[in-house]
Short mmCIF file of N, CA, C and O in Angstrom, two decimals:
data_model
loop_
_atom_site.label_atom_id
_atom_site.label_comp_id
_atom_site.label_asym_id
_atom_site.label_seq_id
_atom_site.Cartn_x
_atom_site.Cartn_y
_atom_site.Cartn_z
N GLY N 1 33.24 -48.39 40.83
CA GLY N 1 33.17 -49.73 40.31
C GLY N 1 32.57 -50.68 41.33
O GLY N 1 32.37 -50.33 42.49
N GLY N 2 32.30 -51.89 40.90
CA GLY N 2 31.74 -52.88 41.79
C GLY N 2 31.59 -54.22 41.10
O GLY N 2 32.19 -54.48 40.06
N GLN N 3 30.79 -55.08 41.68
CA GLN N 3 30.59 -56.42 41.17
C GLN N 3 29.78 -56.41 39.88
O GLN N 3 29.05 -55.49 39.60
N ARG N 4 29.95 -57.50 39.12
CA ARG N 4 29.23 -57.72 37.86
C ARG N 4 29.40 -56.55 36.88
O ARG N 4 28.46 -56.12 36.21
N GLY N 5 30.61 -56.01 36.84
CA GLY N 5 30.93 -54.97 35.87
C GLY N 5 30.33 -53.61 36.15
O GLY N 5 30.25 -52.77 35.26
N TYR N 6 29.89 -53.36 37.39
CA TYR N 6 29.27 -52.07 37.71
C TYR N 6 30.32 -50.96 37.66
O TYR N 6 31.41 -51.08 38.20
N PHE N 7 29.96 -49.88 36.99
CA PHE N 7 30.83 -48.70 36.91
C PHE N 7 29.93 -47.47 36.82
O PHE N 7 28.94 -47.48 36.10
N THR N 8 30.28 -46.43 37.53
CA THR N 8 29.60 -45.14 37.39
C THR N 8 30.65 -44.04 37.42
O THR N 8 31.62 -44.12 38.17
N GLY N 9 30.48 -43.05 36.57
CA GLY N 9 31.41 -41.94 36.50
C GLY N 9 30.68 -40.63 36.29
O GLY N 9 29.63 -40.59 35.64
N LEU N 10 31.21 -39.56 36.89
CA LEU N 10 30.61 -38.24 36.79
C LEU N 10 31.68 -37.25 36.38
O LEU N 10 32.77 -37.22 36.96
N LEU N 11 31.39 -36.46 35.38
CA LEU N 11 32.26 -35.39 34.93
C LEU N 11 31.45 -34.10 34.97
O LEU N 11 30.36 -34.04 34.39
N SER N 12 31.96 -33.09 35.66
CA SER N 12 31.21 -31.85 35.83
C SER N 12 32.16 -30.66 35.73
O SER N 12 33.28 -30.71 36.25
N TYR N 13 31.71 -29.61 35.05
CA TYR N 13 32.48 -28.37 34.95
C TYR N 13 31.52 -27.21 34.95
O TYR N 13 30.48 -27.24 34.31
N GLY N 14 31.86 -26.16 35.69
CA GLY N 14 31.02 -24.99 35.71
C GLY N 14 31.71 -23.84 36.40
O GLY N 14 32.80 -23.99 36.96
N GLY N 15 31.06 -22.70 36.34
CA GLY N 15 31.62 -21.53 37.00
C GLY N 15 30.72 -20.33 36.81
O GLY N 15 29.67 -20.40 36.18
N THR N 16 31.16 -19.21 37.40
CA THR N 16 30.41 -17.96 37.31
C THR N 16 31.35 -16.88 36.80
O THR N 16 32.48 -16.76 37.27
N TRP N 17 30.89 -16.13 35.83
CA TRP N 17 31.65 -15.03 35.25
C TRP N 17 30.76 -13.79 35.26
O TRP N 17 29.77 -13.74 34.53
N LYS N 18 31.10 -12.84 36.13
CA LYS N 18 30.28 -11.64 36.34
C LYS N 18 28.85 -12.02 36.66
O LYS N 18 28.58 -12.58 37.71
N ARG N 19 27.90 -11.82 35.75
CA ARG N 19 26.49 -12.12 36.03
C ARG N 19 25.98 -13.35 35.29
O ARG N 19 24.78 -13.56 35.18
N VAL N 20 26.89 -14.16 34.80
CA VAL N 20 26.51 -15.37 34.06
C VAL N 20 27.17 -16.59 34.69
O VAL N 20 28.35 -16.56 35.03
N GLY N 21 26.38 -17.65 34.89
CA GLY N 21 26.90 -18.90 35.42
C GLY N 21 26.50 -20.05 34.52
O GLY N 21 25.46 -20.01 33.86
N SER N 22 27.33 -21.07 34.48
CA SER N 22 27.00 -22.24 33.66
C SER N 22 27.57 -23.50 34.30
O SER N 22 28.51 -23.45 35.09
N GLN N 23 26.97 -24.63 33.92
CA GLN N 23 27.45 -25.92 34.38
C GLN N 23 27.14 -26.95 33.30
O GLN N 23 26.04 -26.98 32.74
N VAL N 24 28.10 -27.82 33.02
CA VAL N 24 27.94 -28.93 32.09
C VAL N 24 28.29 -30.19 32.86
O VAL N 24 29.28 -30.24 33.58
N GLU N 25 27.45 -31.22 32.70
CA GLU N 25 27.61 -32.43 33.49
C GLU N 25 27.33 -33.66 32.64
O GLU N 25 26.41 -33.66 31.82
N ALA N 26 28.11 -34.73 32.84
CA ALA N 26 27.90 -36.01 32.17
C ALA N 26 28.00 -37.12 33.21
O ALA N 26 28.92 -37.14 34.01
N VAL N 27 27.04 -38.04 33.19
CA VAL N 27 27.03 -39.20 34.08
C VAL N 27 26.95 -40.44 33.20
O VAL N 27 26.09 -40.55 32.32
N TYR N 28 27.86 -41.40 33.45
CA TYR N 28 27.87 -42.66 32.71
C TYR N 28 27.75 -43.81 33.70
O TYR N 28 28.45 -43.83 34.72
N LYS N 29 26.87 -44.78 33.40
CA LYS N 29 26.71 -45.97 34.23
C LYS N 29 26.68 -47.20 33.35
O LYS N 29 26.13 -47.18 32.25
N ARG N 30 27.29 -48.28 33.88
CA ARG N 30 27.32 -49.56 33.17
C ARG N 30 27.17 -50.67 34.20
O ARG N 30 27.71 -50.59 35.30
N PHE N 31 26.42 -51.73 33.85
CA PHE N 31 26.19 -52.84 34.77
C PHE N 31 25.89 -54.09 33.95
O PHE N 31 25.11 -54.03 33.00
N ASP N 32 26.49 -55.22 34.31
CA ASP N 32 26.28 -56.47 33.58
C ASP N 32 24.97 -57.16 33.93
O ASP N 32 24.63 -58.16 33.32
N GLY N 33 24.23 -56.65 34.89
CA GLY N 33 22.93 -57.21 35.23
C GLY N 33 22.99 -58.23 36.35
O GLY N 33 24.05 -58.72 36.72
N PHE N 34 21.82 -58.55 36.89
CA PHE N 34 21.73 -59.52 37.99
C PHE N 34 21.74 -60.95 37.48
O PHE N 34 22.03 -61.87 38.23
N THR N 35 21.38 -61.15 36.22
CA THR N 35 21.36 -62.49 35.64
C THR N 35 22.19 -62.48 34.36
O THR N 35 22.54 -61.42 33.83
N ASP N 36 22.50 -63.66 33.84
CA ASP N 36 23.24 -63.77 32.58
C ASP N 36 22.42 -63.17 31.44
O ASP N 36 21.19 -63.20 31.46
N PHE N 37 23.10 -62.65 30.45
CA PHE N 37 22.49 -62.07 29.25
C PHE N 37 21.60 -60.86 29.54
O PHE N 37 20.63 -60.59 28.84
N SER N 38 21.89 -60.14 30.60
CA SER N 38 21.21 -58.87 30.86
C SER N 38 22.28 -57.82 31.17
O SER N 38 23.31 -58.13 31.75
N SER N 39 22.05 -56.60 30.75
CA SER N 39 23.03 -55.53 30.98
C SER N 39 22.34 -54.18 30.88
O SER N 39 21.23 -54.06 30.37
N LEU N 40 23.05 -53.16 31.35
CA LEU N 40 22.55 -51.79 31.29
C LEU N 40 23.71 -50.86 30.99
O LEU N 40 24.79 -51.00 31.57
N SER N 41 23.50 -49.93 30.09
CA SER N 41 24.46 -48.87 29.79
C SER N 41 23.67 -47.58 29.65
O SER N 41 22.66 -47.55 28.94
N MET N 42 24.11 -46.52 30.35
CA MET N 42 23.35 -45.28 30.36
C MET N 42 24.30 -44.08 30.35
O MET N 42 25.31 -44.08 31.04
N LEU N 43 23.96 -43.07 29.56
CA LEU N 43 24.69 -41.81 29.52
C LEU N 43 23.69 -40.68 29.67
O LEU N 43 22.71 -40.60 28.93
N ASN N 44 23.92 -39.81 30.65
CA ASN N 44 23.04 -38.68 30.92
C ASN N 44 23.85 -37.40 30.79
O ASN N 44 24.90 -37.26 31.41
N LEU N 45 23.36 -36.45 29.98
CA LEU N 45 24.04 -35.17 29.75
C LEU N 45 23.15 -34.02 30.19
O LEU N 45 21.96 -34.01 29.90
N ASN N 46 23.73 -33.05 30.91
CA ASN N 46 23.02 -31.86 31.39
C ASN N 46 23.82 -30.61 31.07
O ASN N 46 25.04 -30.63 31.18
N ALA N 47 23.13 -29.54 30.75
CA ALA N 47 23.77 -28.23 30.59
C ALA N 47 22.83 -27.18 31.18
O ALA N 47 21.62 -27.23 30.94
N LYS N 48 23.39 -26.26 31.96
CA LYS N 48 22.59 -25.21 32.61
C LYS N 48 23.28 -23.87 32.42
O LYS N 48 24.50 -23.78 32.50
N ILE N 49 22.47 -22.85 32.19
CA ILE N 49 22.99 -21.48 32.09
C ILE N 49 22.08 -20.56 32.90
O ILE N 49 20.86 -20.66 32.81
N TYR N 50 22.69 -19.70 33.68
CA TYR N 50 21.97 -18.72 34.48
C TYR N 50 22.54 -17.34 34.16
O TYR N 50 23.76 -17.16 34.12
N ALA N 51 21.68 -16.38 33.92
CA ALA N 51 22.12 -15.01 33.65
C ALA N 51 21.26 -14.03 34.44
O ALA N 51 20.03 -14.12 34.41
N GLU N 52 21.91 -13.13 35.13
CA GLU N 52 21.21 -12.06 35.85
C GLU N 52 21.12 -10.88 34.89
O GLU N 52 22.11 -10.24 34.56
N LEU N 53 19.90 -10.60 34.42
CA LEU N 53 19.70 -9.54 33.43
C LEU N 53 19.67 -8.17 34.08
O LEU N 53 20.17 -7.20 33.52
N SER N 54 19.04 -8.08 35.23
CA SER N 54 18.98 -6.84 36.01
C SER N 54 18.77 -7.23 37.47
O SER N 54 18.74 -8.40 37.80
N GLN N 55 18.59 -6.26 38.31
CA GLN N 55 18.40 -6.55 39.73
C GLN N 55 17.13 -7.35 39.98
O GLN N 55 17.07 -8.16 40.90
N ASN N 56 16.12 -7.18 39.13
CA ASN N 56 14.83 -7.87 39.31
C ASN N 56 14.55 -8.95 38.27
O ASN N 56 13.48 -9.55 38.30
N GLN N 57 15.45 -9.17 37.33
CA GLN N 57 15.19 -10.14 36.26
C GLN N 57 16.38 -11.08 36.10
O GLN N 57 17.53 -10.65 36.16
N SER N 58 16.05 -12.35 35.86
CA SER N 58 17.09 -13.33 35.57
C SER N 58 16.56 -14.34 34.56
O SER N 58 15.35 -14.47 34.36
N LEU N 59 17.46 -15.06 33.95
CA LEU N 59 17.12 -16.05 32.94
C LEU N 59 17.82 -17.35 33.31
O LEU N 59 19.01 -17.36 33.63
N TYR N 60 17.07 -18.46 33.28
CA TYR N 60 17.61 -19.78 33.60
C TYR N 60 17.23 -20.73 32.48
O TYR N 60 16.06 -20.81 32.11
N PHE N 61 18.20 -21.46 31.95
CA PHE N 61 17.96 -22.39 30.85
C PHE N 61 18.64 -23.70 31.18
O PHE N 61 19.80 -23.73 31.60
N LYS N 62 17.91 -24.81 30.99
CA LYS N 62 18.46 -26.14 31.27
C LYS N 62 18.07 -27.09 30.15
O LYS N 62 16.92 -27.08 29.70
N ILE N 63 19.01 -27.90 29.71
CA ILE N 63 18.73 -28.92 28.70
C ILE N 63 19.31 -30.24 29.21
O ILE N 63 20.37 -30.27 29.82
N ASN N 64 18.58 -31.33 28.96
CA ASN N 64 18.97 -32.64 29.46
C ASN N 64 18.72 -33.67 28.38
O ASN N 64 17.72 -33.60 27.66
N SER N 65 19.62 -34.65 28.29
CA SER N 65 19.45 -35.74 27.34
C SER N 65 19.93 -37.03 27.99
O SER N 65 20.89 -37.03 28.74
N GLN N 66 19.23 -38.12 27.69
CA GLN N 66 19.63 -39.43 28.24
C GLN N 66 19.59 -40.48 27.15
O GLN N 66 18.64 -40.57 26.39
N PHE N 67 20.64 -41.30 27.11
CA PHE N 67 20.75 -42.39 26.17
C PHE N 67 20.88 -43.68 27.01
O PHE N 67 21.70 -43.73 27.92
N GLU N 68 20.06 -44.68 26.70
CA GLU N 68 20.05 -45.90 27.51
C GLU N 68 19.94 -47.13 26.64
O GLU N 68 19.17 -47.17 25.68
N ASP N 69 20.72 -48.16 26.99
CA ASP N 69 20.63 -49.48 26.36
C ASP N 69 20.41 -50.48 27.47
O ASP N 69 21.31 -50.79 28.23
N ASN N 70 19.18 -50.99 27.58
CA ASN N 70 18.79 -51.91 28.66
C ASN N 70 18.45 -53.26 28.06
O ASN N 70 17.47 -53.39 27.35
N GLN N 71 19.28 -54.25 28.34
CA GLN N 71 19.07 -55.61 27.84
C GLN N 71 18.52 -56.47 28.97
O GLN N 71 19.27 -57.11 29.69
N ALA N 72 17.22 -56.43 29.17
CA ALA N 72 16.61 -57.16 30.29
C ALA N 72 16.00 -58.47 29.81
O ALA N 72 15.50 -58.57 28.74
#
């Protein structure tokens, strides 16, 4: 937290199970802006999966999404 309504939060979970690993992450930010009648709200979502298929092959997949409301 901070001045002018600033807030940021991170939520993350992940792990490895045998030859598969994954991570899910969410970041949220909010700010009332430097001047009156301006603000920012943002949500960022990430998901990653890693799989070791064999000794010489692996698969990596990542998806990301961002939602933003910027009142400048």
